[in-house]
């Protein structure tokens, strides 16, 4: 009798009779949805002796009892589902479970009006609390539909793009980026481009010399690239004098910054142009270069501003970068002048990773590529050999594709065909080669790593990227080419080693997997006096989602040996030696999945100056010294883990 009444009632409703019926809100299903069945949640049944709460409670004390109770409950629910399907006139092939609900399988996939009718029949049954179609969920798309992606061999898997391709598809399967991670491009500025619309912050123009700027003004809030072409003219302009002195080459506009911005953040999966590495982040254009290149003073100010540090006469940067791309060649070794290193130290302490191009003069690295705390990137050909132009040396962090005219394989990105000023080409792209375009590949990968784990420090980013490379042993040996050697001032194409080309080939897929490990985070340590007890605080360390940190391990790396109290606790301490010295301590954290992360902190023990007299060495001077110590102690730099 119940079945007959229900079928009459449901038929009445399905024919469109105007009957008000209070139903729970249901997700909207489009006519394009295809379902292999229905997932049904029933209303509470007062006759069921084992509620879900009862089953869960049993599991806390007796897993075997919980399993038995669960299976009995599921069997009763499946029988209830069969009865409901019969009463509602639903197609039924078989029944099963779906989490805490029940699964009704169709004998064939259905869609359109047939699916809408099946959903309505199920929802109108008085025993049903809710119903969902059982649909196939697609995995995260790992291949963008941008037509130019086919020409971006360097982003593809090594099996498709060649041995040096950076393996983006498995990385994109983990994440395509986060809008909260900013990458700064210190370069020639940027052009409006359809593949960069909405993908850049406002930025700033730091080119201070008007004759070099090319836009008629000095520093201002417009980082648009006016073109950096140089022609030979018969006048006494500053640019012409630089050309005559051999300091500046006659050349068309490079659109260098626009090319790099596209590599990092071109709009992806939009059916237009190329794919950027990070599909969600924004690029911060910081114009530091005009005609003939960048003045060191402009570059250093631009670097500070990009990281969120103050610069005189310039408004504060509202969108500080976590990663900074610096594709400018060096002139002297970094160790010969502390100016560059000091700026890098400040930026790194602010939390920004500086990624620099290794250089294109086929020689030993120069600043900034040989500075400490930067990730320097050299260029390899498609076959994994060092290009004939890439610089080399033990300071290189890793290598990435740079393009090779000799192989007739270049890199492809956003550009403009204008030889001087930009032409209004709506979809112009171009090809280039150089370590300038190897570095942005590492920048893009770093932003994706930060999307997965924003707590990673610059040192931790470098550590994971260098650990996650494909080793040089994976590059097939070509007998015609020698092994790269630091004993030669220059060399053409050669087989890389860890001593000449860094740890290996950039691999985005491996790097992102390592980014999901825990991040060891050590609170800054103020400068201390000899003999003081100093806290080593790793309580800010962060695990990845779904994991917990289960083990802490402190160890001393540098300085006079001192015992560490509670070396396996998040909060440890050390009592420094009685004499002044510099110390380095390392924290290794291990999570519940066995993954590890490391961080280091430096501690400087400085003996105070004591004097009984007045004047410059009396108590006012000592007080000033201690004020300086306390205010600068928080700026102690962390050393990279390499």
XYZ file of C-alpha atoms in Angstrom:
642
model
C 0.000 0.000 0.000
C 2.895 2.381 0.898
C 4.530 1.769 -2.497
C 1.334 2.415 -4.432
C 0.592 5.643 -2.527
C 4.178 6.904 -2.962
C 4.179 6.261 -6.731
C 0.863 8.094 -7.146
C 2.145 11.013 -5.060
C 5.499 11.256 -6.861
C 3.867 11.034 -10.283
C 1.568 13.864 -9.234
C 4.555 16.034 -8.352
C 6.585 15.141 -11.444
C 3.763 16.158 -13.783
C 4.124 19.736 -12.547
C 1.321 20.026 -9.986
C 1.666 23.174 -7.890
C 2.411 21.682 -4.509
C 4.600 23.468 -1.978
C 7.174 21.100 -0.417
C 9.930 22.241 1.949
C 13.195 20.749 0.710
C 16.799 21.266 1.791
C 18.830 23.379 -0.641
C 20.413 21.159 -3.269
C 23.458 21.891 -5.455
C 22.528 23.025 -8.933
C 23.327 20.427 -11.598
C 23.587 21.573 -15.200
C 22.218 19.643 -18.144
C 25.833 18.976 -19.184
C 26.521 16.971 -16.005
C 26.968 13.239 -16.598
C 26.419 10.864 -13.674
C 27.209 7.193 -13.167
C 24.813 7.010 -10.231
C 23.442 8.856 -7.234
C 24.890 9.358 -3.748
C 22.023 9.427 -1.254
C 21.891 10.641 2.341
C 18.962 9.348 4.373
C 17.077 11.039 7.156
C 17.651 9.616 10.644
C 15.861 6.325 11.168
C 14.598 5.926 14.748
C 14.357 2.166 14.216
C 18.097 1.841 13.427
C 19.780 0.358 16.521
C 23.232 1.652 15.542
C 23.443 5.355 14.855
C 26.572 6.853 13.307
C 27.490 8.348 16.665
C 27.220 4.911 18.284
C 29.472 3.373 15.658
C 32.080 6.106 16.051
C 31.992 5.816 19.825
C 32.582 2.080 19.588
C 35.611 2.649 17.417
C 37.392 4.631 20.093
C 37.468 1.617 22.380
C 37.218 -1.406 20.091
C 38.090 -1.154 16.381
C 36.816 -4.685 15.683
C 33.460 -3.895 17.253
C 33.307 -0.624 15.290
C 33.979 -2.428 11.994
C 31.218 -4.955 12.682
C 28.736 -2.263 13.692
C 29.628 -0.167 10.631
C 29.086 -3.051 8.204
C 25.754 -3.943 9.810
C 24.599 -0.333 9.605
C 25.758 -0.063 5.960
C 23.910 -3.259 5.017
C 20.643 -1.931 6.478
C 21.179 1.349 4.624
C 21.745 -0.463 1.326
C 18.487 -2.373 1.772
C 16.786 0.925 2.514
C 18.280 2.347 -0.687
C 16.925 -0.531 -2.794
C 13.440 0.056 -1.372
C 13.667 3.798 -2.004
C 14.796 3.244 -5.620
C 11.888 0.875 -6.232
C 9.358 3.280 -4.740
C 10.743 6.291 -6.633
C 11.015 4.403 -9.928
C 14.760 4.986 -10.236
C 17.028 2.937 -12.528
C 19.107 0.616 -10.368
C 22.067 -1.544 -11.320
C 23.571 -2.113 -7.871
C 24.071 -0.415 -4.517
C 27.114 0.397 -2.407
C 28.580 2.901 0.031
C 29.955 6.424 -0.439
C 31.520 7.720 2.752
C 28.735 8.197 5.273
C 26.099 7.869 2.548
C 24.875 5.216 0.115
C 25.589 4.773 -3.580
C 22.969 3.892 -6.204
C 24.682 2.788 -9.414
C 23.036 3.203 -12.810
C 23.394 0.538 -15.488
C 24.716 3.264 -17.818
C 25.772 6.941 -17.487
C 22.895 9.413 -17.805
C 22.751 13.159 -18.276
C 20.441 15.970 -19.275
C 16.745 15.674 -18.531
C 17.031 12.003 -17.571
C 19.462 12.926 -14.785
C 17.295 15.850 -13.654
C 14.291 13.529 -13.401
C 16.266 10.942 -11.422
C 17.506 13.603 -8.995
C 13.998 14.976 -8.533
C 12.482 11.542 -7.906
C 15.121 10.802 -5.269
C 14.790 14.203 -3.558
C 11.015 13.910 -3.295
C 11.170 10.623 -1.413
C 10.333 11.275 2.272
C 13.294 9.180 3.504
C 15.905 11.186 1.555
C 17.704 14.111 3.222
C 19.887 14.970 0.228
C 21.152 13.513 -3.040
C 24.158 14.176 -5.274
C 25.047 12.817 -8.723
C 28.059 10.490 -8.697
C 30.282 12.253 -11.227
C 33.846 11.844 -12.440
C 36.143 14.541 -11.040
C 38.963 15.529 -13.361
C 42.473 15.721 -12.002
C 44.080 19.140 -11.934
C 44.940 20.085 -15.498
C 48.682 19.888 -15.929
C 48.878 21.003 -19.566
C 47.829 24.567 -20.403
C 45.828 25.217 -23.574
C 47.889 28.242 -24.631
C 48.877 27.687 -28.289
C 52.416 28.959 -27.682
C 53.014 26.289 -25.036
C 53.991 23.915 -27.837
C 56.974 26.185 -28.509
C 57.889 26.407 -24.811
C 59.901 23.201 -24.903
C 61.779 24.277 -21.793
C 58.632 24.025 -19.602
C 57.698 20.510 -20.619
C 58.768 17.126 -19.297
C 62.272 15.967 -20.280
C 60.684 13.197 -22.340
C 58.916 15.818 -24.474
C 61.052 18.957 -24.279
C 64.556 17.504 -23.986
C 66.871 16.600 -21.127
C 67.071 20.147 -19.716
C 63.302 20.887 -19.763
C 62.238 21.911 -16.259
C 59.342 19.429 -15.884
C 56.411 21.777 -15.211
C 53.431 19.389 -15.775
C 53.905 17.405 -12.527
C 54.532 20.688 -10.695
C 51.287 22.173 -12.032
C 49.493 19.031 -10.873
C 50.448 20.076 -7.317
C 49.666 23.783 -7.688
C 49.325 26.397 -10.397
C 50.165 29.181 -7.985
C 48.834 31.586 -5.432
C 47.820 35.201 -5.895
C 49.449 36.063 -2.591
C 53.008 35.452 -3.815
C 54.710 38.318 -5.667
C 57.766 38.084 -7.908
C 59.670 41.282 -8.696
C 61.417 41.806 -12.033
C 64.238 44.359 -11.798
C 64.770 45.202 -15.439
C 63.893 47.557 -18.296
C 60.290 47.946 -17.212
C 57.269 46.323 -18.808
C 54.942 46.835 -21.762
C 51.168 46.487 -21.804
C 50.581 43.053 -23.332
C 47.390 40.997 -23.709
C 49.070 38.026 -22.051
C 49.987 40.155 -19.000
C 46.726 42.038 -18.423
C 45.924 42.039 -14.724
C 49.075 40.103 -13.876
C 51.265 43.004 -12.713
C 51.330 45.371 -9.751
C 51.827 49.106 -10.282
C 55.621 48.953 -9.778
C 58.071 51.871 -9.931
C 60.664 53.466 -12.210
C 64.068 53.860 -10.507
C 66.065 55.104 -13.525
C 67.419 58.387 -12.190
C 69.377 59.838 -15.141
C 66.988 61.481 -17.593
C 69.231 60.981 -20.652
C 69.448 57.248 -19.921
C 65.795 56.858 -18.965
C 64.381 57.470 -22.443
C 60.998 58.533 -21.068
C 61.799 62.210 -20.491
C 61.879 61.975 -16.718
C 63.801 60.488 -13.832
C 62.348 58.373 -11.044
C 58.561 58.129 -11.040
C 55.678 55.723 -10.483
C 55.468 54.554 -14.124
C 57.581 51.423 -14.862
C 56.478 51.244 -18.519
C 59.348 50.395 -20.858
C 59.790 53.262 -23.375
C 62.429 51.286 -25.294
C 66.167 51.127 -24.686
C 67.429 51.422 -28.263
C 70.736 53.139 -28.945
C 71.733 54.659 -32.293
C 74.931 56.408 -33.370
C 74.250 60.109 -33.586
C 76.550 63.032 -34.254
C 75.996 64.896 -30.992
C 77.580 65.174 -27.582
C 74.799 63.531 -25.583
C 75.651 61.360 -22.604
C 74.506 58.264 -24.481
C 76.647 59.155 -27.503
C 79.667 59.700 -25.298
C 79.127 56.251 -23.781
C 78.892 54.743 -27.264
C 82.115 56.477 -28.306
C 83.834 55.226 -25.143
C 82.787 51.647 -25.840
C 80.533 51.557 -22.773
C 77.315 51.224 -24.736
C 76.425 49.201 -27.829
C 74.315 50.393 -30.729
C 71.254 48.115 -30.602
C 67.461 48.066 -31.033
C 65.114 47.982 -28.064
C 65.313 44.704 -26.170
C 61.965 44.595 -24.304
C 63.997 42.541 -21.841
C 61.717 43.042 -18.824
C 58.550 42.158 -20.741
C 60.101 38.888 -21.911
C 61.019 37.926 -18.340
C 57.646 38.958 -16.890
C 55.925 36.671 -19.392
C 58.140 33.754 -18.447
C 57.094 34.084 -14.820
C 53.503 35.200 -14.970
C 51.893 35.271 -18.427
C 48.190 34.439 -18.226
C 47.987 30.667 -18.578
C 45.324 28.294 -19.819
C 43.460 31.135 -21.537
C 43.829 29.899 -25.111
C 46.115 32.850 -25.934
C 49.847 33.137 -26.452
C 52.117 31.399 -23.968
C 51.938 29.845 -20.507
C 53.539 31.492 -17.501
C 55.033 29.297 -14.803
C 52.787 30.702 -12.060
C 49.159 30.964 -13.195
C 47.973 33.099 -10.270
C 50.761 35.328 -8.941
C 51.393 38.933 -9.891
C 54.670 40.335 -11.164
C 56.055 43.562 -9.692
C 57.847 45.555 -12.442
C 60.758 47.559 -11.041
C 62.406 49.573 -13.796
C 66.120 49.997 -13.083
C 67.564 49.925 -16.612
C 67.342 52.390 -19.482
C 69.632 52.978 -22.421
C 73.047 51.357 -22.030
C 72.056 49.395 -18.922
C 71.463 50.023 -15.224
C 73.343 52.288 -12.861
C 74.450 50.395 -9.769
C 72.822 53.003 -7.517
C 69.455 52.597 -9.243
C 69.689 48.836 -9.121
C 70.485 48.737 -5.403
C 67.622 51.094 -4.559
C 65.253 49.086 -6.755
C 66.253 45.866 -5.037
C 65.556 47.302 -1.598
C 62.200 48.721 -2.646
C 61.140 45.461 -4.294
C 61.595 43.626 -0.985
C 59.605 46.226 0.956
C 62.552 48.128 2.445
C 62.500 51.959 2.576
C 64.150 54.079 -0.107
C 64.591 57.841 0.309
C 62.132 59.883 -1.723
C 60.122 56.867 -2.903
C 56.707 55.807 -1.547
C 56.653 52.512 0.349
C 56.067 49.404 -1.724
C 52.593 48.050 -0.856
C 53.299 44.692 -2.514
C 56.702 43.404 -1.351
C 58.138 40.535 -3.357
C 59.027 37.125 -1.947
C 61.267 36.421 -4.967
C 63.340 38.941 -6.954
C 64.643 38.367 -10.471
C 67.915 40.147 -11.267
C 69.148 39.473 -14.804
C 72.136 41.821 -14.987
C 75.731 40.895 -15.675
C 78.552 41.669 -13.301
C 81.695 43.729 -13.599
C 83.891 42.699 -10.644
C 83.932 39.895 -8.065
C 81.403 40.428 -5.291
C 84.071 40.047 -2.601
C 85.926 43.094 -3.931
C 83.194 45.461 -2.757
C 80.762 44.938 0.111
C 78.126 47.329 -1.287
C 76.305 44.738 -3.402
C 76.540 42.046 -0.722
C 75.193 44.417 1.915
C 72.081 45.142 -0.157
C 71.542 41.427 -0.774
C 71.894 40.733 2.941
C 69.234 43.338 3.746
C 66.820 41.957 1.160
C 67.370 38.361 2.250
C 66.823 39.266 5.895
C 63.533 40.821 4.799
C 62.475 37.384 3.507
C 63.000 37.768 -0.251
C 65.018 35.301 -2.318
C 67.269 37.002 -4.882
C 67.666 34.945 -8.063
C 70.367 36.195 -10.433
C 71.519 35.340 -13.929
C 74.927 33.672 -14.025
C 76.251 35.854 -16.850
C 76.840 35.500 -20.586
C 80.581 36.108 -20.969
C 81.663 32.450 -20.731
C 83.968 33.087 -17.786
C 84.112 32.971 -14.005
C 81.125 34.488 -12.216
C 81.092 38.140 -11.138
C 78.728 40.112 -8.944
C 75.917 39.594 -8.225
C 76.137 35.964 -9.371
C 79.077 35.197 -7.067
C 77.600 36.950 -4.022
C 76.488 35.001 -0.986
C 72.811 34.268 -0.242
C 71.705 34.491 -3.880
C 70.569 31.690 -6.147
C 72.689 32.099 -9.275
C 71.436 30.305 -12.377
C 73.482 29.401 -15.424
C 72.277 28.288 -18.857
C 72.267 24.866 -20.473
C 71.310 23.809 -23.948
C 68.345 21.553 -24.687
C 70.662 18.534 -24.478
C 71.818 19.507 -20.960
C 75.328 20.730 -21.879
C 76.552 24.160 -20.794
C 75.868 26.748 -23.472
C 78.778 28.406 -25.213
C 77.970 31.737 -23.528
C 77.051 30.807 -19.940
C 79.457 31.770 -17.196
C 80.455 29.079 -14.733
C 82.000 28.519 -11.331
C 81.518 26.949 -7.915
C 79.121 29.714 -6.816
C 76.441 28.660 -9.317
C 73.376 27.208 -7.613
C 71.950 25.236 -10.534
C 71.354 25.372 -14.276
C 68.225 25.911 -16.372
C 67.496 26.157 -20.094
C 68.798 29.339 -21.696
C 68.406 28.638 -25.384
C 71.135 28.056 -27.932
C 71.447 29.557 -31.385
C 73.922 26.777 -32.164
C 71.180 24.215 -31.596
C 68.635 26.578 -33.200
C 66.515 26.187 -30.078
C 65.669 29.403 -28.197
C 63.295 30.422 -25.414
C 59.867 31.857 -26.281
C 57.970 34.570 -24.383
C 56.111 37.884 -24.509
C 57.854 40.602 -26.551
C 57.313 43.382 -29.097
C 58.518 43.836 -32.646
C 59.266 47.553 -32.309
C 62.916 48.359 -33.017
C 62.738 51.610 -31.055
C 59.384 52.407 -29.467
C 56.782 49.686 -29.025
C 54.394 48.937 -31.877
C 50.742 48.188 -31.075
C 51.047 44.491 -31.788
C 48.233 42.829 -29.914
C 49.773 39.419 -29.535
C 53.484 39.683 -30.239
C 55.903 37.074 -28.936
C 59.565 36.421 -29.582
C 62.586 34.232 -28.965
C 65.794 35.015 -27.082
C 68.736 33.262 -25.454
C 70.837 33.971 -22.383
C 71.193 33.344 -18.673
C 68.902 36.377 -18.284
C 66.096 34.018 -19.221
C 67.325 31.006 -17.264
C 66.965 32.860 -13.945
C 63.214 33.609 -14.361
C 62.526 29.895 -14.691
C 63.891 29.396 -11.184
C 61.958 32.459 -9.985
C 58.686 31.026 -11.260
C 59.352 27.665 -9.605
C 60.189 29.412 -6.316
C 56.837 31.235 -6.353
C 55.023 27.922 -6.817
C 56.964 26.447 -3.897
C 55.890 29.386 -1.752
C 52.301 28.807 -2.859
C 52.524 25.347 -1.286
C 54.518 26.440 1.763
C 54.621 30.211 2.402
C 56.782 29.691 5.505
C 59.851 28.761 3.440
C 62.732 31.181 3.971
C 65.086 32.225 1.144
C 67.693 29.746 2.400
C 65.116 26.960 2.541
C 63.927 27.705 -0.984
C 67.492 27.451 -2.260
C 68.144 24.281 -0.289
C 65.069 22.550 -1.674
C 65.599 23.696 -5.267
C 69.227 22.561 -5.232
C 68.312 19.266 -3.585
C 65.519 18.618 -6.070
C 67.610 18.938 -9.246
C 68.237 16.200 -11.794
C 71.921 15.268 -11.377
C 74.573 15.740 -14.029
C 74.866 11.968 -14.321
C 71.468 12.046 -16.076
C 72.943 14.017 -19.001
C 74.096 11.720 -21.783
C 77.782 11.956 -22.546
C 78.649 13.487 -25.934
C 82.275 12.548 -26.759
C 82.789 15.623 -28.914
C 82.565 17.913 -25.890
C 84.947 18.167 -22.910
C 84.164 18.381 -19.215
C 83.762 21.912 -17.891
C 86.706 23.032 -15.771
C 87.225 26.018 -13.510
C 90.918 25.941 -14.402
C 90.144 27.547 -17.760
C 89.258 31.215 -17.985
C 86.691 30.474 -20.679
C 85.289 27.475 -22.451
C 82.648 26.733 -25.039
C 80.044 23.961 -24.852
C 81.033 21.417 -22.192
C 79.707 18.775 -19.808
C 78.766 20.267 -16.440
C 79.955 19.147 -13.014
C 78.774 20.157 -9.548
C 81.949 22.236 -9.196
C 81.379 24.251 -12.369
C 77.595 24.395 -12.853
C 75.946 23.918 -9.492
C 74.000 20.970 -8.150
C 72.203 19.976 -11.356
C 69.301 20.746 -13.687
C 66.285 22.638 -12.354
C 63.329 20.250 -11.931
C 60.051 21.926 -10.962
C 58.260 18.688 -10.133
C 60.899 17.568 -7.655
C 61.316 21.039 -6.157
C 57.604 21.367 -5.426
C 57.476 17.969 -3.759
C 60.296 19.088 -1.458
C 58.494 22.366 -0.760
C 55.811 20.423 1.044
C 58.224 19.355 3.756
C 58.131 21.156 7.114
C 59.714 24.590 7.436
C 62.105 25.050 10.325
C 61.776 28.639 11.544
C 64.129 30.070 14.187
C 63.266 33.301 15.970
C 65.953 35.997 15.492
C 68.644 36.093 18.175
C 69.878 39.461 19.421
C 73.576 40.107 19.820
C 74.643 38.744 23.213
C 77.506 39.283 25.599
C 80.077 36.515 26.221
C 78.943 34.066 28.892
C 75.240 34.878 28.414
C 72.534 32.234 28.102
C 70.756 32.539 24.749
C 67.389 31.023 23.810
C 67.196 29.016 20.570
C 63.519 29.267 19.701
C 62.138 27.031 16.953
C 58.511 27.170 18.097
C 57.502 29.075 14.960
C 58.405 26.080 12.773
C 55.554 25.140 10.449
C 54.473 21.687 9.220
C 52.685 21.180 5.935
C 48.893 20.679 6.062
C 47.787 17.256 7.384
C 51.136 16.658 9.131
C 52.680 17.598 12.478
C 56.244 18.231 13.604
C 57.272 15.285 15.761
C 60.967 15.890 16.354
C 63.343 18.822 16.833
C 67.136 18.512 16.704
C 69.518 21.387 17.452
C 73.210 21.273 16.613
C 76.112 23.709 16.582
C 77.873 24.322 13.271
C 80.340 27.113 14.045
C 82.027 28.793 17.015
C 83.606 27.545 20.265
C 81.877 24.326 21.340
C 79.123 24.957 23.884
C 76.547 22.495 25.256
C 72.946 22.857 24.044
C 70.315 22.480 26.747
C 67.202 20.543 25.571
C 68.618 19.847 22.102
C 65.498 17.874 21.096
C 62.940 20.483 22.130
C 61.443 23.326 20.110
C 62.841 25.760 22.663
C 66.492 25.098 23.523
C 69.234 27.274 24.995
C 73.015 27.654 25.075
C 75.432 29.364 27.448
C 78.067 31.100 25.365
C 81.792 30.986 26.050
C 83.322 33.745 28.161
C 85.200 35.291 25.220
C 83.701 37.094 22.241
C 82.959 34.829 19.262
C 80.539 34.136 16.398
C 78.284 31.074 16.504
C 75.994 29.286 14.051
C 73.288 26.876 15.223
C 71.077 24.682 13.059
C 67.594 23.310 13.727
C 66.322 20.215 11.920
C 62.625 19.411 12.215
C 60.997 16.124 11.219
C 57.284 15.758 10.547
C 54.896 12.857 11.021
C 55.555 11.702 7.431
C 59.325 11.518 7.955
C 60.095 14.713 6.000
C 62.689 17.155 7.293
C 63.382 20.882 7.104
C 66.340 22.962 8.305
C 67.149 26.513 9.275
C 70.206 28.235 10.738
C 70.767 31.232 12.966
C 73.906 33.227 13.740
C 74.736 34.548 17.192
C 77.416 37.174 17.755
C 78.876 37.414 21.279
C 80.292 40.939 21.598
C 82.153 42.054 24.708
C 81.010 45.529 25.896
C 83.557 48.334 26.100
C 84.117 49.360 29.736
C 85.787 52.652 30.683
C 86.001 54.605 33.924
C 86.584 57.976 32.262
C 84.288 60.430 30.605
C 84.165 61.890 27.126
C 84.060 59.620 24.115
C 84.979 56.530 26.118
C 82.873 57.220 29.211
C 79.400 56.117 30.180
C 77.557 58.079 27.437
C 79.546 56.260 24.774
C 78.929 52.883 26.458
C 75.208 53.645 26.675
C 75.135 54.557 22.991
C 76.944 51.326 22.165
C 74.358 49.239 24.004
C 71.505 51.066 22.313
C 73.144 50.265 18.984
C 73.568 46.618 19.994
C 69.934 46.240 20.999
C 68.563 47.957 17.911
C 70.742 46.150 15.392
C 70.787 42.738 16.996
C 67.540 41.796 15.318
C 69.183 42.240 11.940
C 71.528 39.264 12.424
C 71.581 37.448 9.122
C 70.665 33.824 8.685
C 73.173 31.731 6.815
C 71.913 29.668 3.875
C 71.771 25.908 4.051
C 73.567 24.579 1.010
